[in-house]
mmCIF file of C-alpha atoms and ligand atoms in Angstrom:
data_model
loop_
_atom_site.group_PDB
_atom_site.id
_atom_site.type_symbol
_atom_site.label_atom_id
_atom_site.label_comp_id
_atom_site.label_asym_id
_atom_site.label_seq_id
_atom_site.Cartn_x
_atom_site.Cartn_y
_atom_site.Cartn_z
ATOM 1 C CA MET A 1066 300.238 134.968 -62.333
ATOM 2 C CA ASN A 1067 296.868 136.378 -61.433
ATOM 3 C CA ASN A 1068 297.290 140.098 -60.785
ATOM 4 C CA GLU A 1069 293.867 140.730 -59.282
ATOM 5 C CA ILE A 1070 294.500 138.854 -56.052
ATOM 6 C CA ASP A 1071 296.057 140.449 -52.979
ATOM 7 C CA TRP A 1072 297.953 137.290 -52.019
ATOM 8 C CA SER A 1073 299.137 138.406 -48.597
ATOM 9 C CA LYS A 1074 295.571 139.182 -47.471
ATOM 10 C CA LEU A 1075 293.930 135.958 -48.584
ATOM 11 C CA PRO A 1076 291.624 134.350 -46.027
ATOM 12 C CA PHE A 1077 291.094 130.582 -45.793
ATOM 13 C CA GLY A 1078 288.150 130.614 -48.174
ATOM 14 C CA TYR A 1079 286.898 129.567 -51.585
ATOM 15 C CA LEU A 1080 287.958 131.584 -54.578
ATOM 16 C CA ARG A 1081 287.051 130.484 -58.075
ATOM 17 C CA THR A 1082 289.928 129.122 -60.138
ATOM 18 C CA ASP A 1083 290.002 128.091 -63.794
ATOM 19 C CA TYR A 1084 289.578 124.324 -63.681
ATOM 20 C CA ASN A 1085 288.642 121.297 -61.624
ATOM 21 C CA VAL A 1086 289.301 117.673 -62.567
ATOM 22 C CA ARG A 1087 286.901 114.750 -62.283
ATOM 23 C CA CYS A 1088 286.795 111.017 -62.748
ATOM 24 C CA GLU A 1089 283.816 108.681 -62.416
ATOM 25 C CA TYR A 1090 283.685 105.070 -61.353
ATOM 26 C CA ARG A 1091 281.010 103.231 -63.354
ATOM 27 C CA ASP A 1092 280.521 99.625 -64.497
ATOM 28 C CA GLY A 1093 283.298 98.472 -62.193
ATOM 29 C CA LYS A 1094 286.043 100.795 -63.478
ATOM 30 C CA TRP A 1095 287.406 104.332 -63.291
ATOM 31 C CA GLY A 1096 286.855 106.321 -66.483
ATOM 32 C CA GLU A 1097 288.888 109.016 -68.219
ATOM 33 C CA ILE A 1098 290.075 112.111 -66.343
ATOM 34 C CA GLN A 1099 287.819 115.038 -67.247
ATOM 35 C CA VAL A 1100 288.836 118.689 -67.041
ATOM 36 C CA SER A 1101 285.982 121.056 -66.220
ATOM 37 C CA SER A 1102 285.423 124.769 -65.663
ATOM 38 C CA ASP A 1103 281.977 124.161 -64.233
ATOM 39 C CA GLU A 1104 281.664 124.826 -60.496
ATOM 40 C CA ASN A 1105 278.522 122.697 -60.275
ATOM 41 C CA ILE A 1106 277.950 118.976 -60.306
ATOM 42 C CA ASN A 1107 274.910 117.207 -61.659
ATOM 43 C CA LEU A 1108 273.693 114.780 -59.039
ATOM 44 C CA HIS A 1109 270.773 112.352 -58.820
ATOM 45 C CA MET A 1110 268.433 113.462 -56.050
ATOM 46 C CA ALA A 1111 268.618 110.002 -54.459
ATOM 47 C CA ALA A 1112 272.442 109.733 -54.551
ATOM 48 C CA THR A 1113 273.870 108.006 -51.463
ATOM 49 C CA ALA A 1114 276.081 111.065 -50.839
ATOM 50 C CA LEU A 1115 272.983 113.172 -50.185
ATOM 51 C CA HIS A 1116 271.011 110.731 -48.046
ATOM 52 C CA TYR A 1117 273.462 108.504 -46.283
ATOM 53 C CA GLY A 1118 276.563 110.656 -46.148
ATOM 54 C CA GLN A 1119 278.830 108.718 -48.501
ATOM 55 C CA GLU A 1120 281.294 111.584 -48.814
ATOM 56 C CA ILE A 1121 285.007 111.687 -48.035
ATOM 57 C CA PHE A 1122 287.618 114.312 -48.772
ATOM 58 C CA GLU A 1123 291.252 115.303 -48.422
ATOM 59 C CA GLY A 1124 293.149 118.529 -47.932
ATOM 60 C CA LEU A 1125 296.708 119.239 -49.053
ATOM 61 C CA LYS A 1126 298.665 122.200 -50.320
ATOM 62 C CA ALA A 1127 300.914 123.311 -53.170
ATOM 63 C CA PHE A 1128 303.551 126.017 -52.630
ATOM 64 C CA ARG A 1129 305.604 128.204 -54.937
ATOM 65 C CA GLY A 1130 309.188 127.900 -53.805
ATOM 66 C CA LYS A 1131 312.159 130.152 -53.608
ATOM 67 C CA ASP A 1132 313.260 128.718 -56.975
ATOM 68 C CA ASN A 1133 309.753 129.429 -58.397
ATOM 69 C CA LYS A 1134 309.051 125.672 -58.640
ATOM 70 C CA ILE A 1135 305.680 124.400 -57.453
ATOM 71 C CA ARG A 1136 305.779 121.722 -54.755
ATOM 72 C CA ILE A 1137 302.904 119.604 -53.471
ATOM 73 C CA PHE A 1138 303.495 118.555 -49.868
ATOM 74 C CA ARG A 1139 303.147 114.840 -49.011
ATOM 75 C CA LEU A 1140 300.942 113.934 -51.955
ATOM 76 C CA LYS A 1141 301.274 110.156 -51.517
ATOM 77 C CA ASP A 1142 300.325 110.276 -47.838
ATOM 78 C CA ASN A 1143 297.081 112.026 -48.703
ATOM 79 C CA ALA A 1144 296.410 109.513 -51.499
ATOM 80 C CA ARG A 1145 296.795 106.700 -48.979
ATOM 81 C CA ARG A 1146 294.524 108.320 -46.398
ATOM 82 C CA MET A 1147 291.854 108.926 -49.052
ATOM 83 C CA ARG A 1148 291.956 105.209 -49.843
ATOM 84 C CA GLU A 1149 291.581 104.346 -46.167
ATOM 85 C CA SER A 1150 288.631 106.735 -45.818
ATOM 86 C CA ALA A 1151 286.970 105.112 -48.857
ATOM 87 C CA GLU A 1152 287.438 101.654 -47.359
ATOM 88 C CA GLY A 1153 285.906 102.923 -44.120
ATOM 89 C CA LEU A 1154 282.680 104.042 -45.813
ATOM 90 C CA LEU A 1155 282.488 101.172 -48.324
ATOM 91 C CA MET A 1156 283.254 103.471 -51.237
ATOM 92 C CA GLU A 1157 285.438 102.592 -54.223
ATOM 93 C CA PRO A 1158 289.021 103.547 -53.300
ATOM 94 C CA VAL A 1159 290.631 105.945 -55.756
ATOM 95 C CA PRO A 1160 293.847 104.271 -56.976
ATOM 96 C CA GLU A 1161 296.737 106.182 -55.397
ATOM 97 C CA ASP A 1162 298.410 106.763 -58.786
ATOM 98 C CA LEU A 1163 295.204 108.252 -60.166
ATOM 99 C CA PHE A 1164 294.900 110.502 -57.094
ATOM 100 C CA CYS A 1165 298.463 111.753 -57.574
ATOM 101 C CA GLU A 1166 298.127 112.220 -61.334
ATOM 102 C CA MET A 1167 294.914 114.228 -60.943
ATOM 103 C CA CYS A 1168 296.332 116.423 -58.163
ATOM 104 C CA LYS A 1169 299.359 117.290 -60.277
ATOM 105 C CA LYS A 1170 297.143 117.960 -63.288
ATOM 106 C CA VAL A 1171 294.736 120.294 -61.486
ATOM 107 C CA VAL A 1172 297.615 122.267 -59.943
ATOM 108 C CA LYS A 1173 299.314 122.624 -63.328
ATOM 109 C CA LEU A 1174 296.060 123.728 -64.972
ATOM 110 C CA ASN A 1175 295.582 126.385 -62.288
ATOM 111 C CA GLU A 1176 299.224 127.392 -62.100
ATOM 112 C CA ARG A 1177 298.354 131.103 -62.176
ATOM 113 C CA PHE A 1178 296.584 130.694 -58.842
ATOM 114 C CA VAL A 1179 299.587 129.280 -56.989
ATOM 115 C CA PRO A 1180 300.500 132.218 -54.721
ATOM 116 C CA PRO A 1181 303.937 133.816 -55.143
ATOM 117 C CA TYR A 1182 306.873 132.860 -52.946
ATOM 118 C CA GLY A 1183 307.002 135.030 -49.869
ATOM 119 C CA SER A 1184 303.276 135.809 -49.741
ATOM 120 C CA GLY A 1185 302.594 133.296 -46.968
ATOM 121 C CA ALA A 1186 299.713 131.899 -49.027
ATOM 122 C CA SER A 1187 299.402 128.546 -50.799
ATOM 123 C CA LEU A 1188 297.141 126.664 -53.184
ATOM 124 C CA TYR A 1189 294.783 124.444 -51.193
ATOM 125 C CA ILE A 1190 293.922 121.201 -52.968
ATOM 126 C CA ARG A 1191 290.592 119.662 -52.010
ATOM 127 C CA PRO A 1192 289.925 116.184 -53.429
ATOM 128 C CA LEU A 1193 286.524 114.695 -52.652
ATOM 129 C CA GLU A 1194 284.647 111.513 -53.448
ATOM 130 C CA ILE A 1195 280.897 110.967 -53.332
ATOM 131 C CA GLY A 1196 278.519 108.043 -53.832
ATOM 132 C CA LEU A 1197 276.361 108.655 -56.914
ATOM 133 C CA THR A 1198 274.013 105.686 -57.047
ATOM 134 C CA ALA A 1199 270.303 106.428 -56.492
ATOM 135 C CA ARG A 1200 269.209 104.461 -53.419
ATOM 136 C CA VAL A 1201 266.528 104.675 -50.815
ATOM 137 C CA GLY A 1202 267.605 101.575 -48.901
ATOM 138 C CA VAL A 1203 270.684 102.027 -46.744
ATOM 139 C CA LYS A 1204 273.309 100.417 -48.945
ATOM 140 C CA PRO A 1205 276.617 101.567 -50.425
ATOM 141 C CA ALA A 1206 276.688 103.100 -53.906
ATOM 142 C CA GLU A 1207 278.122 101.336 -56.934
ATOM 143 C CA GLU A 1208 279.004 104.503 -58.858
ATOM 144 C CA PHE A 1209 281.248 107.242 -57.548
ATOM 145 C CA LEU A 1210 282.555 110.655 -58.511
ATOM 146 C CA PHE A 1211 286.080 111.716 -57.588
ATOM 147 C CA LEU A 1212 286.635 115.447 -58.036
ATOM 148 C CA ILE A 1213 289.483 117.809 -57.150
ATOM 149 C CA LEU A 1214 289.080 121.544 -56.769
ATOM 150 C CA VAL A 1215 291.811 123.997 -55.841
ATOM 151 C CA THR A 1216 291.678 127.435 -54.317
ATOM 152 C CA PRO A 1217 294.371 129.855 -53.106
ATOM 153 C CA VAL A 1218 294.300 130.312 -49.322
ATOM 154 C CA GLY A 1219 295.853 132.264 -46.496
ATOM 155 C CA PRO A 1220 295.985 131.262 -42.810
ATOM 156 C CA TYR A 1221 293.160 129.225 -41.251
ATOM 157 C CA PHE A 1222 293.071 131.240 -38.032
ATOM 158 C CA LYS A 1223 292.889 135.016 -38.471
ATOM 159 C CA THR A 1224 295.870 135.493 -36.170
ATOM 160 C CA GLY A 1225 298.099 133.519 -38.579
ATOM 161 C CA PHE A 1226 301.092 132.360 -36.565
ATOM 162 C CA GLY A 1227 299.825 133.994 -33.370
ATOM 163 C CA CYS A 1228 298.358 132.502 -30.219
ATOM 164 C CA THR A 1229 294.645 131.800 -29.919
ATOM 165 C CA ASN A 1230 292.678 130.383 -27.010
ATOM 166 C CA ILE A 1231 290.780 127.107 -27.219
ATOM 167 C CA CYS A 1232 288.298 125.424 -24.892
ATOM 168 C CA ILE A 1233 287.334 122.027 -23.534
ATOM 169 C CA MET A 1234 283.597 121.228 -23.498
ATOM 170 C CA ARG A 1235 282.170 117.880 -22.469
ATOM 171 C CA ASP A 1236 278.692 118.329 -23.876
ATOM 172 C CA TYR A 1237 279.686 117.545 -27.448
ATOM 173 C CA ASP A 1238 281.436 114.726 -29.293
ATOM 174 C CA ARG A 1239 282.419 114.960 -32.929
ATOM 175 C CA VAL A 1240 282.853 111.203 -33.374
ATOM 176 C CA ALA A 1241 282.121 107.931 -31.581
ATOM 177 C CA PRO A 1242 284.835 105.828 -29.865
ATOM 178 C CA LYS A 1243 285.013 103.294 -32.695
ATOM 179 C CA GLY A 1244 283.388 105.539 -35.267
ATOM 180 C CA THR A 1245 284.571 107.509 -38.275
ATOM 181 C CA GLY A 1246 287.037 109.905 -36.607
ATOM 182 C CA ARG A 1247 290.062 108.166 -38.108
ATOM 183 C CA TRP A 1248 288.729 108.839 -41.627
ATOM 184 C CA LYS A 1249 288.199 112.154 -43.361
ATOM 185 C CA VAL A 1250 284.440 111.936 -43.642
ATOM 186 C CA GLY A 1251 282.188 114.959 -44.277
ATOM 187 C CA GLY A 1252 279.780 113.807 -41.558
ATOM 188 C CA ASN A 1253 282.451 114.272 -38.878
ATOM 189 C CA TYR A 1254 282.534 117.956 -39.716
ATOM 190 C CA ALA A 1255 278.734 118.263 -39.698
ATOM 191 C CA ALA A 1256 278.842 116.692 -36.231
ATOM 192 C CA SER A 1257 281.408 119.276 -35.106
ATOM 193 C CA LEU A 1258 279.531 122.395 -36.232
ATOM 194 C CA GLN A 1259 277.440 122.957 -33.098
ATOM 195 C CA ALA A 1260 280.404 122.700 -30.762
ATOM 196 C CA GLY A 1261 282.602 124.790 -33.073
ATOM 197 C CA GLU A 1262 280.068 127.603 -33.417
ATOM 198 C CA HIS A 1263 279.419 127.543 -29.678
ATOM 199 C CA ALA A 1264 283.157 127.906 -29.032
ATOM 200 C CA HIS A 1265 283.438 130.769 -31.553
ATOM 201 C CA GLU A 1266 280.529 132.586 -29.874
ATOM 202 C CA LEU A 1267 282.441 132.360 -26.605
ATOM 203 C CA GLY A 1268 285.550 133.803 -28.264
ATOM 204 C CA TYR A 1269 287.597 130.609 -28.738
ATOM 205 C CA SER A 1270 289.195 129.627 -32.023
ATOM 206 C CA ALA A 1271 288.453 125.903 -31.601
ATOM 207 C CA VAL A 1272 287.288 123.095 -29.315
ATOM 208 C CA LEU A 1273 289.805 120.729 -27.799
ATOM 209 C CA TYR A 1274 287.784 117.506 -27.865
ATOM 210 C CA LEU A 1275 288.252 114.827 -25.251
ATOM 211 C CA ASP A 1276 288.146 111.135 -26.056
ATOM 212 C CA PRO A 1277 284.478 110.258 -26.612
ATOM 213 C CA LYS A 1278 284.558 107.142 -24.416
ATOM 214 C CA GLU A 1279 285.951 108.277 -21.068
ATOM 215 C CA LYS A 1280 286.310 112.056 -21.511
ATOM 216 C CA LYS A 1281 289.623 111.641 -19.808
ATOM 217 C CA TYR A 1282 292.199 112.064 -22.560
ATOM 218 C CA LEU A 1283 292.870 114.799 -25.090
ATOM 219 C CA ASP A 1284 291.757 113.984 -28.625
ATOM 220 C CA GLU A 1285 291.682 116.589 -31.401
ATOM 221 C CA CYS A 1286 291.532 120.326 -31.726
ATOM 222 C CA GLY A 1287 288.714 121.342 -34.085
ATOM 223 C CA PRO A 1288 289.803 120.461 -37.630
ATOM 224 C CA ALA A 1289 293.368 119.727 -36.528
ATOM 225 C CA ASN A 1290 295.504 117.449 -34.348
ATOM 226 C CA PHE A 1291 296.925 118.700 -31.056
ATOM 227 C CA PHE A 1292 300.433 118.632 -29.658
ATOM 228 C CA ALA A 1293 302.084 120.073 -26.578
ATOM 229 C CA ILE A 1294 305.590 120.432 -25.197
ATOM 230 C CA LYS A 1295 306.091 118.839 -21.786
ATOM 231 C CA ASN A 1296 309.507 118.622 -20.112
ATOM 232 C CA GLY A 1297 311.025 119.436 -23.505
ATOM 233 C CA LYS A 1298 309.239 116.479 -25.182
ATOM 234 C CA TYR A 1299 306.757 116.681 -28.047
ATOM 235 C CA ILE A 1300 303.620 114.920 -26.843
ATOM 236 C CA THR A 1301 300.574 114.228 -29.005
ATOM 237 C CA PRO A 1302 297.481 112.085 -28.403
ATOM 238 C CA ALA A 1303 297.270 108.480 -29.607
ATOM 239 C CA SER A 1304 293.605 107.694 -30.132
ATOM 240 C CA ASP A 1305 291.359 105.596 -32.383
ATOM 241 C CA SER A 1306 289.012 108.511 -32.826
ATOM 242 C CA ILE A 1307 291.363 111.107 -34.299
ATOM 243 C CA LEU A 1308 292.415 111.705 -37.877
ATOM 244 C CA PRO A 1309 296.018 110.630 -38.489
ATOM 245 C CA SER A 1310 297.331 114.053 -39.465
ATOM 246 C CA VAL A 1311 300.021 114.228 -42.121
ATOM 247 C CA THR A 1312 301.190 117.544 -40.660
ATOM 248 C CA ASN A 1313 301.492 116.045 -37.178
ATOM 249 C CA LYS A 1314 303.481 113.121 -38.596
ATOM 250 C CA SER A 1315 305.778 115.616 -40.324
ATOM 251 C CA LEU A 1316 306.229 117.712 -37.178
ATOM 252 C CA MET A 1317 307.020 114.577 -35.150
ATOM 253 C CA GLN A 1318 309.735 113.699 -37.666
ATOM 254 C CA LEU A 1319 311.129 117.253 -37.629
ATOM 255 C CA ALA A 1320 311.115 117.211 -33.831
ATOM 256 C CA ARG A 1321 313.124 113.968 -33.841
ATOM 257 C CA ASP A 1322 315.488 115.481 -36.416
ATOM 258 C CA MET A 1323 316.012 118.372 -33.961
ATOM 259 C CA GLY A 1324 316.809 115.944 -31.151
ATOM 260 C CA ILE A 1325 313.451 116.365 -29.430
ATOM 261 C CA GLU A 1326 311.894 113.248 -27.948
ATOM 262 C CA VAL A 1327 308.422 112.417 -29.273
ATOM 263 C CA GLU A 1328 305.671 110.624 -27.371
ATOM 264 C CA GLN A 1329 302.415 109.620 -29.060
ATOM 265 C CA ARG A 1330 300.233 108.376 -26.232
ATOM 266 C CA HIS A 1331 297.177 109.033 -24.097
ATOM 267 C CA ILE A 1332 297.397 112.507 -22.555
ATOM 268 C CA THR A 1333 295.195 113.313 -19.569
ATOM 269 C CA VAL A 1334 293.610 116.741 -19.256
ATOM 270 C CA ASP A 1335 295.506 117.606 -16.072
ATOM 271 C CA GLU A 1336 298.845 117.029 -17.809
ATOM 272 C CA LEU A 1337 298.200 120.382 -19.466
ATOM 273 C CA ASP A 1338 299.311 121.913 -16.157
ATOM 274 C CA ASP A 1339 302.863 120.768 -16.899
ATOM 275 C CA CYS A 1340 302.979 121.794 -20.564
ATOM 276 C CA THR A 1341 304.936 124.836 -21.652
ATOM 277 C CA GLU A 1342 303.629 125.081 -25.245
ATOM 278 C CA ALA A 1343 300.713 123.733 -27.248
ATOM 279 C CA ALA A 1344 299.460 123.998 -30.817
ATOM 280 C CA ALA A 1345 296.820 122.814 -33.267
ATOM 281 C CA CYS A 1346 298.378 121.216 -36.334
ATOM 282 C CA GLY A 1347 297.011 120.364 -39.748
ATOM 283 C CA THR A 1348 297.192 121.297 -43.406
ATOM 284 C CA ALA A 1349 294.959 124.329 -42.885
ATOM 285 C CA ALA A 1350 296.145 125.159 -39.356
ATOM 286 C CA VAL A 1351 299.865 124.355 -40.071
ATOM 287 C CA ALA A 1352 301.040 124.731 -36.425
ATOM 288 C CA SER A 1353 298.772 127.280 -34.756
ATOM 289 C CA PRO A 1354 300.055 128.111 -31.287
ATOM 290 C CA VAL A 1355 297.651 127.984 -28.366
ATOM 291 C CA GLY A 1356 297.769 130.688 -25.683
ATOM 292 C CA GLU A 1357 295.308 129.368 -23.117
ATOM 293 C CA ILE A 1358 293.045 126.364 -22.770
ATOM 294 C CA HIS A 1359 289.898 126.937 -20.741
ATOM 295 C CA ASP A 1360 288.050 123.953 -19.325
ATOM 296 C CA LEU A 1361 284.497 125.292 -19.395
ATOM 297 C CA ASP A 1362 283.142 122.558 -17.116
ATOM 298 C CA THR A 1363 285.646 122.901 -14.285
ATOM 299 C CA GLY A 1364 286.507 126.577 -14.768
ATOM 300 C CA LYS A 1365 290.207 125.674 -14.838
ATOM 301 C CA LYS A 1366 292.483 127.715 -17.132
ATOM 302 C CA TYR A 1367 295.697 126.261 -18.501
ATOM 303 C CA ILE A 1368 298.149 128.974 -19.534
ATOM 304 C CA LEU A 1369 300.495 127.784 -22.247
ATOM 305 C CA ALA A 1370 301.867 131.124 -23.395
ATOM 306 C CA PRO A 1371 302.094 133.508 -20.412
ATOM 307 C CA ASP A 1372 303.524 136.289 -22.612
ATOM 308 C CA GLY A 1373 300.978 135.624 -25.390
ATOM 309 C CA LYS A 1374 303.744 134.674 -27.829
ATOM 310 C CA PRO A 1375 304.366 131.360 -29.642
ATOM 311 C CA GLY A 1376 306.908 129.214 -27.791
ATOM 312 C CA PRO A 1377 310.395 128.376 -29.090
ATOM 313 C CA VAL A 1378 309.749 124.730 -30.050
ATOM 314 C CA THR A 1379 306.518 125.470 -31.913
ATOM 315 C CA THR A 1380 308.230 128.369 -33.698
ATOM 316 C CA ALA A 1381 311.238 126.255 -34.684
ATOM 317 C CA LEU A 1382 309.031 123.428 -35.985
ATOM 318 C CA TYR A 1383 306.816 125.835 -37.904
ATOM 319 C CA ASN A 1384 309.814 127.493 -39.540
ATOM 320 C CA ARG A 1385 311.415 124.179 -40.429
ATOM 321 C CA LEU A 1386 308.225 122.809 -41.977
ATOM 322 C CA ASN A 1387 307.765 125.948 -44.074
ATOM 323 C CA ALA A 1388 311.388 126.002 -45.157
ATOM 324 C CA ILE A 1389 311.047 122.470 -46.558
ATOM 325 C CA ARG A 1390 307.762 123.206 -48.306
ATOM 326 C CA LEU A 1391 309.177 126.370 -49.882
ATOM 327 C CA GLY A 1392 312.352 124.706 -51.105
ATOM 328 C CA GLU A 1393 314.527 126.775 -48.766
ATOM 329 C CA GLU A 1394 315.808 123.740 -46.940
ATOM 330 C CA GLU A 1395 316.738 120.333 -48.297
ATOM 331 C CA ASP A 1396 313.805 117.929 -48.478
ATOM 332 C CA ILE A 1397 315.682 115.076 -46.807
ATOM 333 C CA HIS A 1398 312.556 112.977 -46.214
ATOM 334 C CA GLY A 1399 311.294 113.220 -49.816
ATOM 335 C CA TRP A 1400 308.044 114.955 -48.867
ATOM 336 C CA ASN A 1401 307.698 117.291 -51.849
ATOM 337 C CA THR A 1402 306.415 116.442 -55.314
ATOM 338 C CA ILE A 1403 307.530 118.999 -57.875
ATOM 339 C CA VAL A 1404 304.885 119.866 -60.469
ATOM 340 C CA GLU A 1405 306.709 120.032 -63.801
HETATM 341 N N1 LIG B 1802 292.139 116.418 -37.756
HETATM 342 C C1 LIG B 1802 291.076 116.831 -38.446
HETATM 343 C C2 LIG B 1802 289.734 116.567 -37.890
HETATM 344 C C3 LIG B 1802 291.243 117.498 -39.661
HETATM 345 O O1 LIG B 1802 290.198 117.935 -40.361
HETATM 346 C C4 LIG B 1802 292.545 117.725 -40.143
HETATM 347 C C5 LIG B 1802 292.760 118.401 -41.411
HETATM 348 O O2 LIG B 1802 292.994 117.801 -42.389
HETATM 349 C C6 LIG B 1802 293.619 117.273 -39.386
HETATM 350 C C7 LIG B 1802 293.381 116.629 -38.204
HETATM 351 C C8 LIG B 1802 295.018 117.486 -39.847
HETATM 352 O O3 LIG B 1802 295.376 116.565 -40.837
HETATM 353 P P1 LIG B 1802 296.452 116.927 -41.926
HETATM 354 O O4 LIG B 1802 297.659 117.363 -41.227
HETATM 355 O O5 LIG B 1802 296.667 115.660 -42.663
HETATM 356 O O6 LIG B 1802 295.867 117.987 -42.771
HETATM 357 C C1 LIG B 1803 292.718 120.625 -43.589
HETATM 358 O O1 LIG B 1803 293.537 121.017 -42.782
HETATM 359 O O2 LIG B 1803 293.003 120.313 -44.750
HETATM 360 C C2 LIG B 1803 291.349 120.458 -43.215
HETATM 361 O O3 LIG B 1803 290.708 119.606 -43.731
HETATM 362 C C3 LIG B 1803 290.781 121.345 -42.241
HETATM 363 C C4 LIG B 1803 289.502 121.860 -42.688
HETATM 364 C C5 LIG B 1803 289.429 123.181 -43.263
HETATM 365 C C6 LIG B 1803 288.356 120.981 -42.758
#
């Protein structure tokens, strides 16, 4: 265990760890797994990643459990989504077994950075793939680098599991209607920076994007999916332009397990009037409760938490999810991979 880190005060940021792992695709095949302590990568100045945005990534977490075992949450689901992202950008898909093997390896190598049980922190695993081939013409690369770094993190929003306010703005889109939103592509995040910074300047934690085609339905909430509780049901947007969140999928399952009906469908903005809870959900955000949603174009304010406190359904789902990830509750859906 690393004694220099104050685990309970960790922000969601980058902290150097001991190792990263890498694998290159050259001459039509993936090479050997390399272990590195170098924080830099050597890249050709004409690499497709730099010019034409051939970059995809993933985000998942490892937790130290009550029994001191290390668990990676929903490893295979992230491996699958990384493959889908690669297919979307005409990059070489990382075989799912290789993805899983390398994640387990990099966590094991950096075991001393997995935060202690009870600290509320976790080890964030960030796999990424980039196109290496030098090109000036707009064409996909033929060589790729797959790299995984890890870093211990605390909560994404400073309030932790406390309510924050978010806003709706119609002047920005992060993705196009049939664009790259369903894949985890670096460019989506570049396209979200202006809106995100604008929202932060106005005091909001994130932007609740509307669907980019009609601006009628709710889409995503910054770097997270969105759900709300309406008439006791868990409702979450169905859209071609949002990232299929592994956390959202997990919360939907937990809601069903708790006897809560789940609806994944188009949600109009004015339905927010009838919602009693809302939250942003994702690996980084977990389930971050929303207090108020301000529509900056109409001036309308939707109050989801009149007392400023997280609602009962969001709290129950959050606790259940954490209990499974920390080995406190039986993993009946087989979501955890134990790192031996
Ligand atoms: N949507 C976006 C845009 C994200 O960046 C993330 C984070 O990964 C999510 C949703 C949540 O996905 P997941 O729960 O798989 O982390
Ligand atoms: C995640 O939740 O893993 C994310 O990717 C969000 C983010 C920090 C980009």
